[in-house]
Coordinates of C-alpha atoms and ligand atoms in Angstrom, one line a residue:
M7 CA 54.4 42.1 233.3
L8 CA 52.8 41.5 229.7
F9 CA 53.6 45.3 229.4
G10 CA 57.2 45.2 230.0
L11 CA 57.4 41.5 228.2
R12 CA 55.8 43.6 224.5
V13 CA 58.0 46.5 225.2
Y14 CA 61.2 44.0 225.5
F15 CA 60.7 42.2 222.2
V16 CA 58.9 45.9 219.9
D17 CA 63.1 46.0 220.2
K18 CA 65.4 43.1 222.1
N19 CA 67.9 45.4 220.7
N20 CA 67.4 49.0 222.1
Q21 CA 68.6 49.4 225.2
I22 CA 65.8 51.2 226.4
N23 CA 63.4 48.4 226.0
K24 CA 65.4 45.6 227.3
I25 CA 65.7 47.7 230.9
F26 CA 62.3 49.2 230.6
G27 CA 61.5 45.0 230.0
L28 CA 63.4 44.2 232.6
F29 CA 62.4 47.1 235.2
S30 CA 58.5 46.4 234.7
A31 CA 59.3 42.2 235.7
S32 CA 60.9 43.5 238.9
V33 CA 58.1 45.3 239.7
A34 CA 55.5 42.3 238.7
I35 CA 57.8 39.6 240.8
W36 CA 58.2 41.8 243.6
L37 CA 53.8 42.7 243.7
I38 CA 54.3 38.9 243.1
F39 CA 55.9 38.1 246.1
D40 CA 54.2 41.0 248.6
F41 CA 51.0 39.4 247.5
L42 CA 52.6 35.5 248.9
A43 CA 53.5 37.4 252.1
Y44 CA 50.2 37.8 252.5
Q45 CA 48.9 34.1 252.0
T46 CA 50.8 32.2 254.1
N47 CA 50.8 31.7 258.0
L48 CA 53.9 29.9 258.1
A49 CA 56.1 31.8 260.0
D50 CA 59.3 30.5 258.2
I51 CA 58.2 31.2 254.4
Q52 CA 56.9 34.3 255.8
L53 CA 60.8 35.2 256.9
L54 CA 62.0 34.4 253.5
I55 CA 59.6 36.1 251.4
N56 CA 60.0 38.9 253.4
R57 CA 64.5 38.7 252.9
L58 CA 63.7 38.1 249.1
I59 CA 61.1 41.4 249.5
I60 CA 64.4 43.3 250.4
A61 CA 66.5 41.8 247.3
L62 CA 63.9 42.6 244.5
V63 CA 62.6 46.0 245.9
L64 CA 66.8 46.9 245.2
N65 CA 66.4 45.1 242.4
F66 CA 63.8 47.2 241.6
I67 CA 65.6 50.9 242.0
F68 CA 68.5 49.7 240.6
L69 CA 66.8 48.6 236.9
L70 CA 65.0 51.7 237.9
T71 CA 67.4 54.0 238.0
W72 CA 69.0 52.4 235.0
F73 CA 66.1 53.3 233.1
V74 CA 66.1 57.0 234.1
D75 CA 69.7 57.5 233.0
I76 CA 69.3 56.1 229.7
F77 CA 65.7 57.4 228.9
P78 CA 65.4 58.8 226.5
R79 CA 68.7 59.1 225.7
P80 CA 71.8 59.4 228.7
L81 CA 72.7 62.5 229.3
I82 CA 75.6 62.3 232.4
K83 CA 78.3 59.3 231.7
I84 CA 79.2 57.8 235.0
P85 CA 82.7 56.4 235.5
K86 CA 82.8 52.2 235.3
I87 CA 84.4 52.3 238.0
I88 CA 81.3 53.7 240.3
K89 CA 79.1 51.2 238.3
Y90 CA 81.1 48.4 239.6
I91 CA 81.2 49.8 243.1
V92 CA 77.3 50.2 243.1
C93 CA 76.4 46.9 241.4
F94 CA 78.6 44.7 243.9
S95 CA 77.2 47.0 247.2
L96 CA 73.5 45.6 245.7
I97 CA 74.6 41.9 244.9
L98 CA 76.4 42.2 249.0
V99 CA 73.4 43.8 250.8
S100 CA 70.7 41.1 248.9
I101 CA 72.5 38.1 249.5
V102 CA 73.1 39.6 252.8
A103 CA 69.6 40.2 253.0
I104 CA 68.4 36.6 251.7
L105 CA 70.9 34.6 253.6
T106 CA 71.0 35.9 257.3
N107 CA 68.9 37.8 259.2
R108 CA 71.4 41.5 259.7
I109 CA 68.8 42.8 257.8
V110 CA 65.2 41.3 258.4
K111 CA 65.1 39.7 262.1
S112 CA 62.5 38.0 262.2
V113 CA 58.5 38.2 260.9
S114 CA 55.5 38.0 263.1
I115 CA 52.4 37.5 262.0
E116 CA 49.9 39.9 262.9
D117 CA 46.1 40.0 261.9
W118 CA 47.0 42.7 258.8
G119 CA 49.4 40.1 257.7
S120 CA 53.5 40.0 258.3
N121 CA 54.9 42.8 260.1
I122 CA 58.5 43.0 260.1
T123 CA 62.0 43.4 263.0
T124 CA 64.4 45.1 261.5
G125 CA 68.3 43.9 261.6
K126 CA 71.2 45.6 262.6
L127 CA 72.5 46.4 259.3
F128 CA 69.2 47.4 257.8
Y129 CA 70.0 51.0 257.6
I130 CA 72.2 49.9 255.2
F131 CA 69.5 48.9 252.3
A132 CA 67.5 51.9 253.3
I133 CA 70.8 53.8 252.8
L134 CA 71.3 52.0 249.6
A135 CA 67.7 52.8 248.6
T136 CA 67.2 56.3 249.3
I137 CA 71.0 57.0 247.5
M138 CA 69.5 55.7 244.0
A139 CA 66.5 56.9 244.2
V140 CA 67.3 60.3 244.8
Y141 CA 70.2 60.1 241.7
A142 CA 66.9 59.3 239.6
I143 CA 65.1 61.7 240.8
F144 CA 68.1 64.0 240.3
I145 CA 69.5 63.4 237.0
L146 CA 65.5 63.3 235.4
I147 CA 65.4 66.6 237.1
Y148 CA 68.9 67.7 235.1
K149 CA 67.5 65.7 232.1
F150 CA 64.2 68.2 232.2
I151 CA 65.8 71.3 232.5
K152 CA 68.3 70.0 229.6
F153 CA 66.2 68.6 226.8
K154 CA 63.8 70.4 224.8
D155 CA 60.3 69.9 222.8
L156 CA 59.4 66.4 223.2
E157 CA 62.2 64.7 225.3
K158 CA 61.4 67.1 227.7
K159 CA 57.5 66.0 227.9
Q160 CA 58.6 62.6 228.4
V161 CA 61.1 63.1 230.8
K162 CA 58.2 65.3 232.6
Y163 CA 55.6 62.3 233.1
V164 CA 57.9 59.7 234.1
L165 CA 59.7 62.1 236.6
Y166 CA 55.8 62.6 237.9
G167 CA 55.2 59.1 238.2
I168 CA 58.5 57.9 239.6
S169 CA 58.7 60.9 242.4
L170 CA 55.9 59.7 243.5
L171 CA 56.4 55.9 243.6
L172 CA 59.4 56.5 244.9
I173 CA 58.4 59.1 247.9
L174 CA 55.0 56.8 248.8
N175 CA 57.8 54.1 249.4
A176 CA 60.2 55.9 251.0
I177 CA 57.0 56.9 253.1
F178 CA 55.7 53.3 254.2
N179 CA 58.0 51.5 253.2
M180 CA 61.2 53.1 255.5
I181 CA 60.7 56.3 257.2
V182 CA 57.1 55.3 258.7
P183 CA 58.5 51.7 259.7
V184 CA 61.5 52.8 261.1
L185 CA 59.8 55.3 263.3
T186 CA 57.0 52.5 264.1
N187 CA 58.5 50.0 264.0
N188 CA 55.4 48.6 262.4
F189 CA 55.2 47.4 258.6
E190 CA 51.4 47.3 258.7
F191 CA 51.4 50.5 256.1
G192 CA 54.3 48.8 253.6
R193 CA 51.9 47.9 250.9
F194 CA 50.9 51.5 250.5
G195 CA 54.3 51.7 249.0
T196 CA 53.5 48.8 246.8
Y197 CA 50.5 49.7 245.7
S198 CA 51.8 53.6 244.4
T199 CA 52.7 51.4 241.8
I200 CA 49.8 52.0 240.2
F201 CA 51.1 55.9 240.1
F202 CA 54.1 54.5 238.4
I203 CA 51.9 52.7 235.3
V204 CA 49.2 55.9 234.8
F205 CA 51.9 58.6 233.9
I206 CA 54.1 55.8 231.9
A207 CA 51.1 55.4 230.3
Y208 CA 50.1 59.1 230.0
A209 CA 53.5 59.3 229.1
I210 CA 53.0 57.0 226.4
L211 CA 49.6 59.0 225.2
K212 CA 51.1 62.4 225.4
T213 CA 54.1 61.7 223.7
R214 CA 55.8 60.2 220.4
L215 CA 56.1 57.0 222.4
F216 CA 53.5 55.7 219.5
N217 CA 55.0 52.6 219.9
L218 CA 54.3 52.2 223.1
K219 CA 50.6 53.2 222.8
V220 CA 50.0 49.9 219.9
I221 CA 51.0 48.0 223.2
V222 CA 49.0 49.0 225.3
T223 CA 46.1 48.5 223.3
E224 CA 47.5 45.1 222.7
T225 CA 47.8 44.5 226.3
A226 CA 44.1 45.3 227.0
V227 CA 43.3 43.3 224.3
V228 CA 45.2 40.3 225.4
I229 CA 43.7 40.6 229.1
I230 CA 39.7 41.0 227.8
N231 CA 40.3 37.8 225.4
V232 CA 42.0 35.8 228.3
I233 CA 39.3 36.8 230.5
L234 CA 36.6 35.8 228.2
A235 CA 38.7 32.8 227.4
V236 CA 38.9 31.5 230.9
Q237 CA 35.2 32.3 231.5
I238 CA 34.4 29.4 228.8
F239 CA 36.0 27.2 231.2
T240 CA 33.8 27.8 234.3
S241 CA 30.4 27.6 232.1
Q242 CA 27.6 25.9 233.9
T243 CA 25.7 24.3 230.5
I244 CA 26.6 23.6 227.7
S245 CA 25.1 26.2 225.8
E246 CA 26.5 29.0 227.5
G247 CA 29.8 27.8 227.0
L248 CA 28.8 27.7 223.2
L249 CA 27.5 30.6 224.0
R250 CA 30.6 32.5 225.4
T251 CA 32.8 30.8 222.8
L252 CA 30.9 32.6 219.9
F253 CA 31.6 35.9 222.1
L254 CA 35.3 35.3 222.4
V255 CA 35.6 34.7 218.5
L256 CA 33.9 38.1 218.1
V257 CA 35.6 40.2 220.6
I258 CA 38.9 38.1 219.0
Y259 CA 38.0 39.3 215.6
G260 CA 36.9 43.1 217.0
S261 CA 40.7 43.0 218.6
Y262 CA 42.4 42.1 215.6
L263 CA 40.9 45.0 213.6
L264 CA 40.9 47.4 216.7
L265 CA 44.5 46.1 216.7
G266 CA 44.9 47.4 212.9
S267 CA 43.1 50.6 212.7
V268 CA 45.1 51.4 215.7
K269 CA 48.4 51.0 214.0
R270 CA 47.0 52.5 210.9
E271 CA 46.1 55.7 213.0
I272 CA 49.6 55.5 215.0
K273 CA 51.6 55.3 211.6
F274 CA 49.7 58.4 209.8
R275 CA 50.1 60.4 213.1
E276 CA 53.8 59.5 213.5
E277 CA 53.9 60.7 210.1
L278 CA 52.0 63.9 210.2
Q279 CA 53.9 64.7 213.5
V280 CA 57.4 64.6 211.7
M281 CA 55.7 66.8 208.3
T282 CA 54.3 68.9 211.5
E283 CA 58.0 69.3 212.7
Q284 CA 59.6 70.1 209.8
L285 CA 57.2 72.6 209.1
A286 CA 57.0 74.0 212.8
H287 CA 61.2 73.9 212.0
A288 CA 61.3 75.6 208.5
N289 CA 59.1 78.5 209.5
G290 CA 61.0 79.4 212.8
H291 CA 64.1 79.3 210.2
L292 CA 62.0 81.9 208.1
K293 CA 61.3 84.1 210.8
E294 CA 64.3 84.1 212.1
L295 CA 65.8 85.0 208.6
D296 CA 62.8 87.7 207.6
K297 CA 63.8 89.7 211.1
M298 CA 67.0 89.2 210.1
K299 CA 66.1 91.1 206.3
T300 CA 64.3 93.4 208.7
E301 CA 67.3 95.0 210.3
F302 CA 69.7 94.7 207.5
V303 CA 67.1 96.7 206.0
S304 CA 66.9 99.4 209.0
L305 CA 70.3 99.0 209.3
A306 CA 71.6 99.7 205.5
S307 CA 68.6 102.6 205.1
H308 CA 69.6 104.1 208.1
E309 CA 73.8 104.7 206.9
L310 CA 72.8 105.3 203.4
L311 CA 70.5 108.4 203.8
T312 CA 73.0 110.4 205.5
P313 CA 75.6 109.9 202.2
V314 CA 72.5 110.0 200.0
S315 CA 71.6 113.4 201.1
A316 CA 75.0 114.9 201.0
I317 CA 75.3 114.2 197.3
E318 CA 71.5 115.4 196.6
G319 CA 72.3 118.9 198.8
Y320 CA 76.1 119.4 196.9
L321 CA 74.1 118.4 193.2
S322 CA 71.4 121.1 194.2
M323 CA 74.3 123.9 195.2
M324 CA 75.9 123.2 192.0
L325 CA 72.4 123.2 189.8
D326 CA 72.3 127.0 191.8
E327 CA 73.5 129.4 189.7
K328 CA 74.3 131.4 192.3
L329 CA 76.0 129.5 193.8
A330 CA 78.4 127.5 191.2
R331 CA 79.1 128.4 187.7
I332 CA 78.7 125.3 184.9
D333 CA 78.7 126.4 180.8
D334 CA 78.2 123.5 179.0
P335 CA 74.7 122.8 178.4
K336 CA 75.6 119.2 178.0
A337 CA 76.8 119.0 181.4
I338 CA 73.5 120.4 182.9
H339 CA 71.1 118.3 181.9
Y340 CA 73.7 115.4 182.6
M341 CA 73.7 116.9 186.3
D342 CA 69.6 117.2 186.2
R343 CA 69.7 113.8 185.6
V344 CA 71.7 112.9 188.7
Y345 CA 70.2 114.9 190.3
A346 CA 66.9 113.9 189.7
S347 CA 68.3 110.1 190.7
A348 CA 69.3 111.4 193.8
K349 CA 65.9 112.6 194.6
R350 CA 64.4 109.4 193.6
L351 CA 66.9 107.1 195.9
A352 CA 66.7 109.4 199.3
R353 CA 62.8 109.1 198.7
L354 CA 63.8 105.0 198.4
V355 CA 65.9 105.3 201.2
T356 CA 63.3 106.7 203.5
D357 CA 61.0 104.8 202.3
M358 CA 62.4 101.6 203.2
L359 CA 63.6 102.7 206.3
N360 CA 59.7 103.9 207.3
V361 CA 59.1 100.5 206.0
S362 CA 61.4 98.4 208.8
R363 CA 60.7 100.8 211.7
I364 CA 56.9 100.1 210.8
E365 CA 57.0 96.3 210.4
E366 CA 59.7 96.2 213.6
G367 CA 56.8 98.0 215.6
R368 CA 59.2 101.1 216.4
L369 CA 57.2 103.9 214.6
L370 CA 56.7 106.7 216.9
V371 CA 52.9 107.9 217.0
E372 CA 51.7 110.3 219.6
K373 CA 48.2 110.9 219.5
K374 CA 46.1 114.0 220.7
E375 CA 43.1 115.4 218.9
V376 CA 43.4 116.8 215.7
S377 CA 41.4 119.4 213.4
L378 CA 41.4 116.3 210.6
T379 CA 39.9 119.9 208.8
G380 CA 43.2 121.8 209.5
V381 CA 45.3 119.1 208.2
I382 CA 44.0 118.4 204.9
T383 CA 43.6 121.9 204.4
Q384 CA 47.5 122.4 205.2
T385 CA 48.6 119.2 203.2
I386 CA 46.4 121.1 200.1
D387 CA 48.6 124.1 200.8
E388 CA 52.2 122.3 200.9
L389 CA 51.0 119.9 197.7
K390 CA 49.6 123.2 195.3
F391 CA 52.6 123.9 193.8
K392 CA 53.3 120.5 193.1
A393 CA 49.8 119.9 191.9
E394 CA 49.8 123.5 189.6
E395 CA 52.9 122.0 187.1
K396 CA 50.9 118.8 186.5
K397 CA 47.6 121.4 186.2
Q398 CA 45.7 119.5 188.4
K399 CA 43.1 121.4 191.2
I400 CA 42.6 120.2 194.9
I401 CA 39.6 121.0 195.6
F402 CA 38.1 120.7 199.6
A403 CA 34.8 121.3 200.8
N404 CA 35.3 122.6 204.1
A405 CA 31.2 122.1 205.1
N406 CA 32.3 120.8 208.5
H407 CA 34.7 120.4 211.3
W408 CA 36.0 117.2 211.7
E409 CA 37.9 115.8 214.4
T410 CA 40.2 113.0 215.2
F411 CA 42.5 111.8 217.6
G412 CA 45.7 111.0 215.5
D413 CA 49.1 111.9 214.9
T414 CA 48.9 114.9 212.9
D415 CA 52.4 113.5 211.3
K416 CA 51.2 110.9 210.4
I417 CA 47.8 112.1 208.8
K418 CA 49.6 114.4 206.8
E419 CA 52.0 111.7 205.2
I420 CA 49.0 109.7 204.4
I421 CA 47.0 112.6 202.7
I422 CA 50.3 113.1 201.1
N423 CA 50.7 109.9 199.7
L424 CA 47.6 109.5 198.5
V425 CA 47.0 112.9 196.9
G426 CA 50.6 113.1 195.5
N427 CA 49.6 110.1 193.7
S428 CA 46.3 111.5 192.9
I429 CA 48.8 113.8 191.5
K430 CA 51.8 111.7 189.7
Y431 CA 49.0 109.4 187.8
S432 CA 47.0 112.2 186.2
K433 CA 48.0 112.9 182.6
E434 CA 45.1 115.6 181.4
P435 CA 44.9 118.5 183.3
G436 CA 41.9 117.6 186.2
E437 CA 40.6 117.5 189.2
I438 CA 41.6 116.1 193.0
Q439 CA 38.4 116.8 194.8
I440 CA 38.8 115.3 198.9
L441 CA 35.9 114.4 200.1
V442 CA 34.9 114.1 204.0
E443 CA 32.0 112.1 205.4
T444 CA 31.0 110.4 208.7
V445 CA 29.2 106.6 208.1
P446 CA 28.0 104.0 210.7
T447 CA 31.0 101.6 211.3
E448 CA 29.1 98.8 209.9
Q449 CA 29.5 100.2 206.6
V450 CA 33.4 100.4 206.5
N451 CA 33.3 96.6 207.8
E452 CA 31.1 95.9 205.3
T453 CA 33.0 97.4 202.8
W454 CA 36.7 96.4 204.2
N455 CA 35.2 92.7 204.8
K456 CA 34.0 93.0 200.6
V457 CA 37.9 94.5 199.8
E458 CA 39.7 91.6 201.8
G459 CA 36.7 88.7 200.3
A460 CA 38.0 89.5 197.0
I461 CA 41.1 89.3 198.0
K462 CA 41.2 86.3 199.8
D463 CA 39.4 84.7 197.1
G464 CA 41.9 85.8 194.8
P465 CA 45.8 83.9 194.0
L466 CA 47.6 83.3 196.6
D467 CA 50.6 85.9 195.6
D468 CA 47.6 88.7 196.3
Q469 CA 47.4 88.1 199.7
E470 CA 50.1 89.5 200.5
A471 CA 48.2 92.6 200.1
I472 CA 45.6 92.7 203.1
K473 CA 48.6 91.3 205.4
S474 CA 49.0 93.8 208.1
A475 CA 52.5 95.0 209.5
V476 CA 50.1 96.6 212.4
D477 CA 49.3 94.0 215.3
E478 CA 46.3 92.8 215.1
K479 CA 44.5 94.4 218.4
L480 CA 44.9 98.4 217.1
K481 CA 43.7 97.4 213.5
R482 CA 40.2 97.7 215.1
L483 CA 38.0 99.8 214.4
V484 CA 36.7 101.8 217.4
G485 CA 33.3 103.6 218.0
P486 CA 30.2 103.7 215.9
R487 CA 30.9 106.2 213.7
Q488 CA 33.9 106.2 211.4
I489 CA 35.2 109.1 209.2
L490 CA 36.2 108.5 205.5
V491 CA 38.0 110.5 203.5
H492 CA 37.7 110.1 199.8
V493 CA 40.7 111.3 197.4
K494 CA 38.9 110.9 193.9
D495 CA 41.1 112.4 191.1
Q496 CA 40.8 111.8 187.0
G497 CA 43.7 110.8 186.4
I498 CA 45.0 107.2 184.0
G499 CA 42.4 105.3 186.6
I500 CA 43.6 101.5 187.7
P501 CA 42.7 97.9 186.0
R502 CA 40.2 96.9 187.6
E503 CA 42.3 93.3 188.5
E504 CA 44.7 95.4 189.8
L505 CA 42.9 97.0 192.7
P506 CA 43.3 94.3 195.0
R507 CA 47.2 94.3 194.8
L508 CA 48.2 97.8 194.8
F509 CA 48.6 97.8 198.8
K510 CA 51.4 95.3 198.5
K511 CA 54.6 95.9 199.2
F512 CA 56.7 97.0 196.3
H513 CA 53.9 96.7 193.9
R514 CA 53.3 99.1 190.7
V515 CA 51.2 98.6 188.4
G516 CA 52.2 98.0 184.7
D517 CA 55.9 98.7 183.8
Y518 CA 57.5 100.6 186.4
T519 CA 60.5 100.9 184.6
T520 CA 58.7 103.6 182.4
A521 CA 60.4 107.1 183.4
E522 CA 57.3 108.7 183.1
S523 CA 55.8 108.5 186.7
Q524 CA 59.2 106.9 188.7
G525 CA 57.9 105.7 192.1
T526 CA 59.0 103.1 195.1
G527 CA 55.7 101.2 195.2
L528 CA 56.1 101.5 199.3
G529 CA 53.6 104.5 199.4
L530 CA 50.4 102.8 199.8
Y531 CA 52.1 99.7 202.1
I532 CA 53.2 102.5 204.2
T533 CA 49.6 104.4 203.9
R534 CA 48.2 101.7 204.7
A535 CA 50.3 100.8 208.0
L536 CA 49.8 104.3 208.7
V537 CA 45.9 104.3 208.5
E538 CA 45.6 100.9 210.6
L539 CA 48.2 102.4 213.1
H540 CA 44.8 104.5 213.6
H541 CA 42.3 102.0 213.9
G542 CA 41.0 102.6 210.3
R543 CA 41.0 100.9 207.1
V544 CA 41.8 102.1 203.3
W545 CA 40.9 101.3 199.7
A546 CA 40.7 102.0 196.1
D547 CA 38.1 101.7 193.8
S548 CA 38.7 102.7 190.3
E549 CA 36.0 102.6 187.0
G550 CA 39.3 101.4 185.2
Q551 CA 41.9 102.5 183.0
G552 CA 42.1 106.5 182.2
R553 CA 39.1 107.0 184.3
G554 CA 40.1 108.2 187.3
S555 CA 40.3 106.6 190.7
V556 CA 39.3 107.4 194.7
F557 CA 40.8 106.1 196.9
T558 CA 38.9 106.3 200.9
F559 CA 40.5 105.8 204.1
S560 CA 39.0 106.1 207.6
L561 CA 39.5 107.6 210.8
P562 CA 37.7 107.5 214.4
E563 CA 36.1 110.1 215.7
A564 CA 37.9 112.8 218.3
T565 CA 35.3 110.7 221.3
V566 CA 36.2 107.5 221.5
Q567 CA 39.7 108.7 222.2
K568 CA 39.9 107.3 226.0
E569 CA 38.9 103.5 223.7
I570 CA 41.5 104.5 221.9
Q571 CA 44.2 104.4 224.6
E572 CA 43.2 101.6 226.5
L573 CA 42.8 99.7 223.1
E574 CA 47.0 100.9 222.7
A575 CA 47.6 100.6 226.3
Q576 CA 47.1 96.4 225.5
V577 CA 50.0 96.8 223.0
P578 CA 53.5 96.7 224.7
N579 CA 56.0 99.0 223.4
K580 CA 59.2 97.6 221.3
G581 CA 61.7 100.8 222.9
D582 CA 63.9 103.0 220.6
M583 CA 60.4 104.3 218.8
K584 CA 61.5 106.8 215.9
P585 CA 60.2 109.2 214.3
L586 CA 58.7 108.9 210.3
A587 CA 61.6 109.7 208.5
R588 CA 61.1 112.5 205.8
P589 CA 63.2 113.1 202.6
T590 CA 65.0 116.0 202.5
K591 CA 63.4 119.0 201.1
Q592 CA 64.4 118.8 198.1
A593 CA 63.4 115.2 197.5
E594 CA 59.8 116.0 198.9
E595 CA 59.4 117.9 196.0
L596 CA 59.7 114.8 193.4
Ligands
ADP5 P1 54.7 104.8 193.9 O1 53.7 105.3 193.6 O2 56.0 104.7 194.5 O3 54.5 103.5 192.8 P2 52.0 103.6 196.1 O4 52.7 102.2 196.6 O5 52.4 104.8 195.9 O6 53.9 103.6 195.1 O7 51.5 103.0 194.7 C1 51.5 101.9 193.5 C2 50.4 101.5 192.5 O8 49.2 102.2 192.7 C3 51.9 102.8 191.7 O9 52.7 102.3 191.0 C4 50.1 103.2 190.5 O10 50.6 102.3 189.5 C5 49.4 103.3 191.6 N1 48.2 103.8 191.8 C6 48.4 104.7 193.2 N2 47.8 105.8 193.2 C7 47.1 105.5 191.9 C8 46.2 106.8 191.5 N3 45.4 107.4 191.9 N4 45.8 106.4 190.1 C9 46.6 105.6 189.5 N5 47.1 104.8 190.0 C10 47.9 104.5 191.0

């Protein structure tokens, strides 16, 4: 009763509070009358009380249905005429129940309490009550399905409480009495209001009805204080009375502090909740945008690649003296520039296509046992011409035979990217050395932790460099040892402060408008994703500008093939898998 009244007074104008208040009061009054029914032996009074209880039960179910209908907001609009009919029937049946013997015929006093003999129209009461109860449960289930998030949770707990309350009441106050003609177990129905209170209380604590949380605390505090106050008057001696008074004063002060802190905490949590919700919303929106962006890039680069390849192909034909004739040396010069740009464009488009395939998890990776030594030798052969142009010598001392478990194409791409960069970023004639060794996995872990730690301690902007496009599960290092491949050059080197940023998407050191070394800033980003798809790590080191660079990546040994397959089985396939896009032959020459 107190609980209901307090809810009502918190927000008198709110219909939900009003109906909840009335509903709680009706439960309380019903319980009081039920209690009274057990307190008297006078048959006439017993009869009147039991008839009143029938009316109270109708009233209770009616208010309950009303509450459910508007909590936390109305969902179904009931035509006014139906509302009138229901109200009219309820009042009519209540009057009939109180004033006539049609519903409760007589009451006999048994040793467990009073027993009701039902009248001829008892079934009308039963039907009316059942219809409303079923409607209440139906509407809660409907709301549970329709509503989302917080409202869904609120509805869920109320649904549990009310369903239990109604079902137990239907069993003990209707089915059992009708079948056995005995109301002995009726009180179990009444007791089931406890379930209702427990679930509503739980709903209050669990969901955002924080106002009500304060109310629960207040109610408990008031009850404790009242009990303590009553105890003062039952004291045997004055000193006991004084002691109890002092105790009461302390408890009242404590209650005051407690309520204050609960209110403050709730206010804080409410604010926090609002902020969390806003953030979650914004985050969801960003993810959606990010997905759209990736899809767009994927589609756009796919569509761009065909015309760009055509432009590039025809330009190459025009520049080939055997195929076409252009006499003006100026025109040839311009055509050369256009051709170079077309090649760059093709490279950029392919890189973007690959990035989007990797980020969407749609890159086709077909692993098998691979001779790493073989792949390196092959790749060096392909890059030789390019290296010679820049007076670079690629040295690979393949003293050992290294076997890994991976996708030949992708491993090749990794090496092409790293050795290609070494060639691209070397000005003076020099050597590019490729070294392979195996080291304990802990050593790779340690190095990686250092690299990652340095980035995490750095500016927020640089943290992009450790955000991986690859599923976390796949990134695990597998096996006790790892194969390390070092690509060491004597080129322009990298300033130390740039090292953590190298693997960021689109990151290029220095002024990338310098035509000297053209690039997209995507190569290392793709390289890292490819290495991680092979359960490896990649990092860079350099003594500084002008002092060369070393890029190192790890690959698993071929012996751990089984573990890798098991690990990869855990990551679901996204479907529509695509191979690594490659630039056309001419573009690759760049
Ligand atoms: P791109 O080469 O297309 O610009 P990458 O992602 O391959 O993009 O490389 C990113 C940047 O890292 C390059 O722009 C360059 O500044 C730097 N870099 C990469 N490899 C080397 C290297 N071997 N020596 C010096 N700088 C390098």
